[in-house]
PDB file of C-alpha atoms in Angstrom:
ATOM      1  CA  MET A   1     223.919  82.761  81.535  1.00 51.00           C
ATOM      2  CA  SER A   2     226.242  84.371  84.087  1.00 54.00           C
ATOM      3  CA  GLN A   3     225.384  84.983  87.650  1.00 53.00           C
ATOM      4  CA  ASN A   4     225.015  88.844  87.108  1.00 60.00           C
ATOM      5  CA  ASP A   5     222.577  88.134  84.133  1.00 71.00           C
ATOM      6  CA  PHE A   6     220.309  86.120  86.508  1.00 69.00           C
ATOM      7  CA  LEU A   7     220.414  88.422  89.531  1.00 70.00           C
ATOM      8  CA  ASP A   8     219.993  91.381  87.041  1.00 78.00           C
ATOM      9  CA  GLN A   9     216.633  89.850  85.581  1.00 78.00           C
ATOM     10  CA  ILE A  10     215.301  89.407  89.216  1.00 78.00           C
ATOM     11  CA  LYS A  11     216.369  92.839  90.279  1.00 78.00           C
ATOM     12  CA  SER A  12     214.708  94.346  87.222  1.00 85.00           C
ATOM     13  CA  MET A  13     211.376  92.760  88.267  1.00 84.00           C
ATOM     14  CA  ASP A  14     208.722  94.850  89.840  1.00 86.00           C
ATOM     15  CA  LYS A  15     209.245  94.827  93.443  1.00 87.00           C
ATOM     16  CA  LYS A  16     205.761  93.472  94.184  1.00 89.00           C
ATOM     17  CA  ASP A  17     206.146  90.879  91.474  1.00 84.00           C
ATOM     18  CA  ARG A  18     209.549  89.841  92.958  1.00 82.00           C
ATOM     19  CA  ARG A  19     208.198  89.756  96.626  1.00 86.00           C
ATOM     20  CA  ALA A  20     205.205  87.752  95.441  1.00 84.00           C
ATOM     21  CA  LEU A  21     207.375  85.220  93.547  1.00 82.00           C
ATOM     22  CA  LEU A  22     209.828  84.820  96.506  1.00 82.00           C
ATOM     23  CA  GLU A  23     206.904  84.185  98.921  1.00 85.00           C
ATOM     24  CA  LYS A  24     205.449  81.743  96.589  1.00 85.00           C
ATOM     25  CA  LEU A  25     208.721  79.953  96.170  1.00 85.00           C
ATOM     26  CA  THR A  26     209.457  79.942  99.749  1.00 85.00           C
ATOM     27  CA  SER A  27     205.938  78.681 100.893  1.00 86.00           C
ATOM     28  CA  ALA A  28     206.325  75.749  98.322  1.00 88.00           C
ATOM     29  CA  LEU A  29     209.507  74.416 100.082  1.00 88.00           C
ATOM     30  CA  THR A  30     209.329  72.104 103.099  1.00 87.00           C
ATOM     31  CA  PRO A  31     211.106  73.492 106.101  1.00 89.00           C
ATOM     32  CA  GLU A  32     213.994  70.789 105.252  1.00 89.00           C
ATOM     33  CA  GLN A  33     214.206  72.187 101.610  1.00 87.00           C
ATOM     34  CA  GLN A  34     214.540  75.643 102.991  1.00 87.00           C
ATOM     35  CA  LYS A  35     217.369  74.567 105.341  1.00 90.00           C
ATOM     36  CA  GLN A  36     219.036  73.026 102.122  1.00 88.00           C
ATOM     37  CA  VAL A  37     218.552  76.173 100.156  1.00 87.00           C
ATOM     38  CA  LYS A  38     220.165  78.397 103.007  1.00 88.00           C
ATOM     39  CA  SER A  39     222.997  75.857 103.234  1.00 91.00           C
ATOM     40  CA  ILE A  40     223.805  76.092  99.585  1.00 88.00           C
ATOM     41  CA  MET A  41     223.502  79.844  99.462  1.00 86.00           C
ATOM     42  CA  GLN A  42     225.946  80.012 102.368  1.00 92.00           C
ATOM     43  CA  ASP A  43     228.446  77.897 100.621  1.00 92.00           C
ATOM     44  CA  LYS A  44     230.349  80.324  98.293  1.00 89.00           C
ATOM     45  CA  GLU A  45     231.762  77.463  96.147  1.00 90.00           C
ATOM     46  CA  GLN A  46     228.626  75.785  95.624  1.00 88.00           C
ATOM     47  CA  MET A  47     226.872  78.951  94.834  1.00 86.00           C
ATOM     48  CA  GLU A  48     229.329  79.848  92.203  1.00 86.00           C
ATOM     49  CA  LYS A  49     229.219  76.601  90.611  1.00 86.00           C
ATOM     50  CA  ILE A  50     225.262  76.724  90.230  1.00 86.00           C
ATOM     51  CA  GLN A  51     225.606  80.429  88.890  1.00 83.00           C
ATOM     52  CA  ASN A  52     228.013  79.397  86.480  1.00 85.00           C
ATOM     53  CA  ASN A  53     225.874  76.571  85.105  1.00 86.00           C
ATOM     54  CA  LEU A  54     222.694  78.534  84.930  1.00 86.00           C
ATOM     55  CA  ARG A  55     221.058  79.016  81.531  1.00 85.00           C
ATOM     56  CA  GLU A  56     218.913  81.867  80.137  1.00 79.00           C
ATOM     57  CA  ASP A  57     215.986  79.691  80.130  1.00 87.00           C
ATOM     58  CA  ASP A  58     216.390  78.782  83.782  1.00 87.00           C
ATOM     59  CA  PHE A  59     215.027  82.263  84.775  1.00 83.00           C
ATOM     60  CA  HIS A  60     212.019  82.314  82.489  1.00 85.00           C
ATOM     61  CA  THR A  61     211.132  78.569  83.294  1.00 88.00           C
ATOM     62  CA  LEU A  62     211.180  79.509  87.160  1.00 87.00           C
ATOM     63  CA  ILE A  63     209.025  82.667  86.424  1.00 85.00           C
ATOM     64  CA  ASP A  64     206.634  80.894  84.268  1.00 86.00           C
ATOM     65  CA  GLY A  65     206.184  77.892  86.639  1.00 87.00           C
ATOM     66  CA  LEU A  66     205.843  80.011  89.715  1.00 83.00           C
ATOM     67  CA  SER A  67     203.426  82.594  87.970  1.00 81.00           C
ATOM     68  CA  GLY A  68     201.181  79.880  86.475  1.00 77.00           C
ATOM     69  CA  LYS A  69     197.945  78.544  88.218  1.00 80.00           C
ATOM     70  CA  GLU A  70     199.748  75.379  88.920  1.00 80.00           C
ATOM     71  CA  ASP A  71     200.607  74.822  92.604  1.00 87.00           C
ATOM     72  CA  ALA A  72     204.252  75.740  93.105  1.00 88.00           C
ATOM     73  CA  ARG A  73     204.860  72.600  95.077  1.00 89.00           C
ATOM     74  CA  ASP A  74     203.930  70.348  91.888  1.00 91.00           C
ATOM     75  CA  PHE A  75     206.084  72.676  89.661  1.00 90.00           C
ATOM     76  CA  LEU A  76     209.180  72.521  91.912  1.00 89.00           C
ATOM     77  CA  ASN A  77     208.820  68.563  92.303  1.00 89.00           C
ATOM     78  CA  SER A  78     208.235  68.034  88.542  1.00 91.00           C
ATOM     79  CA  PRO A  79     210.318  65.687  86.924  1.00 94.00           C
ATOM     80  CA  GLN A  80     212.023  68.382  84.685  1.00 93.00           C
ATOM     81  CA  VAL A  81     212.754  70.909  87.636  1.00 91.00           C
ATOM     82  CA  GLN A  82     214.090  68.095  89.664  1.00 90.00           C
ATOM     83  CA  SER A  83     216.202  66.961  86.797  1.00 92.00           C
ATOM     84  CA  ARG A  84     217.689  70.586  86.368  1.00 91.00           C
ATOM     85  CA  LEU A  85     218.115  71.257  89.986  1.00 88.00           C
ATOM     86  CA  ARG A  86     220.225  67.834  90.046  1.00 87.00           C
ATOM     87  CA  GLU A  87     222.158  69.145  87.134  1.00 88.00           C
ATOM     88  CA  LEU A  88     222.886  72.313  88.777  1.00 85.00           C
ATOM     89  CA  LEU A  89     223.933  70.722  91.974  1.00 80.00           C
ATOM     90  CA  ARG A  90     226.538  68.395  90.440  1.00 80.00           C
TER      91      ARG A  90
END
């Protein structure tokens, strides 16, 4: 999945849903994790690498995981999500 496809899917979400998703995601991150995300997002090379490695199901997994009744922290710390994050960051 290309960077544009992933971003287009996020942009095409209803604004209210997108805001709720981002708030839920942000609140699930510790301050240290928020700093790490910010650092990665500011690193053009790292962001390009991640975006080139995204798969279409990554978007759906993220949306489903954060939209469910499960605590977002539990979802983000699940072995599957942690493993996929490590793959993306390699």
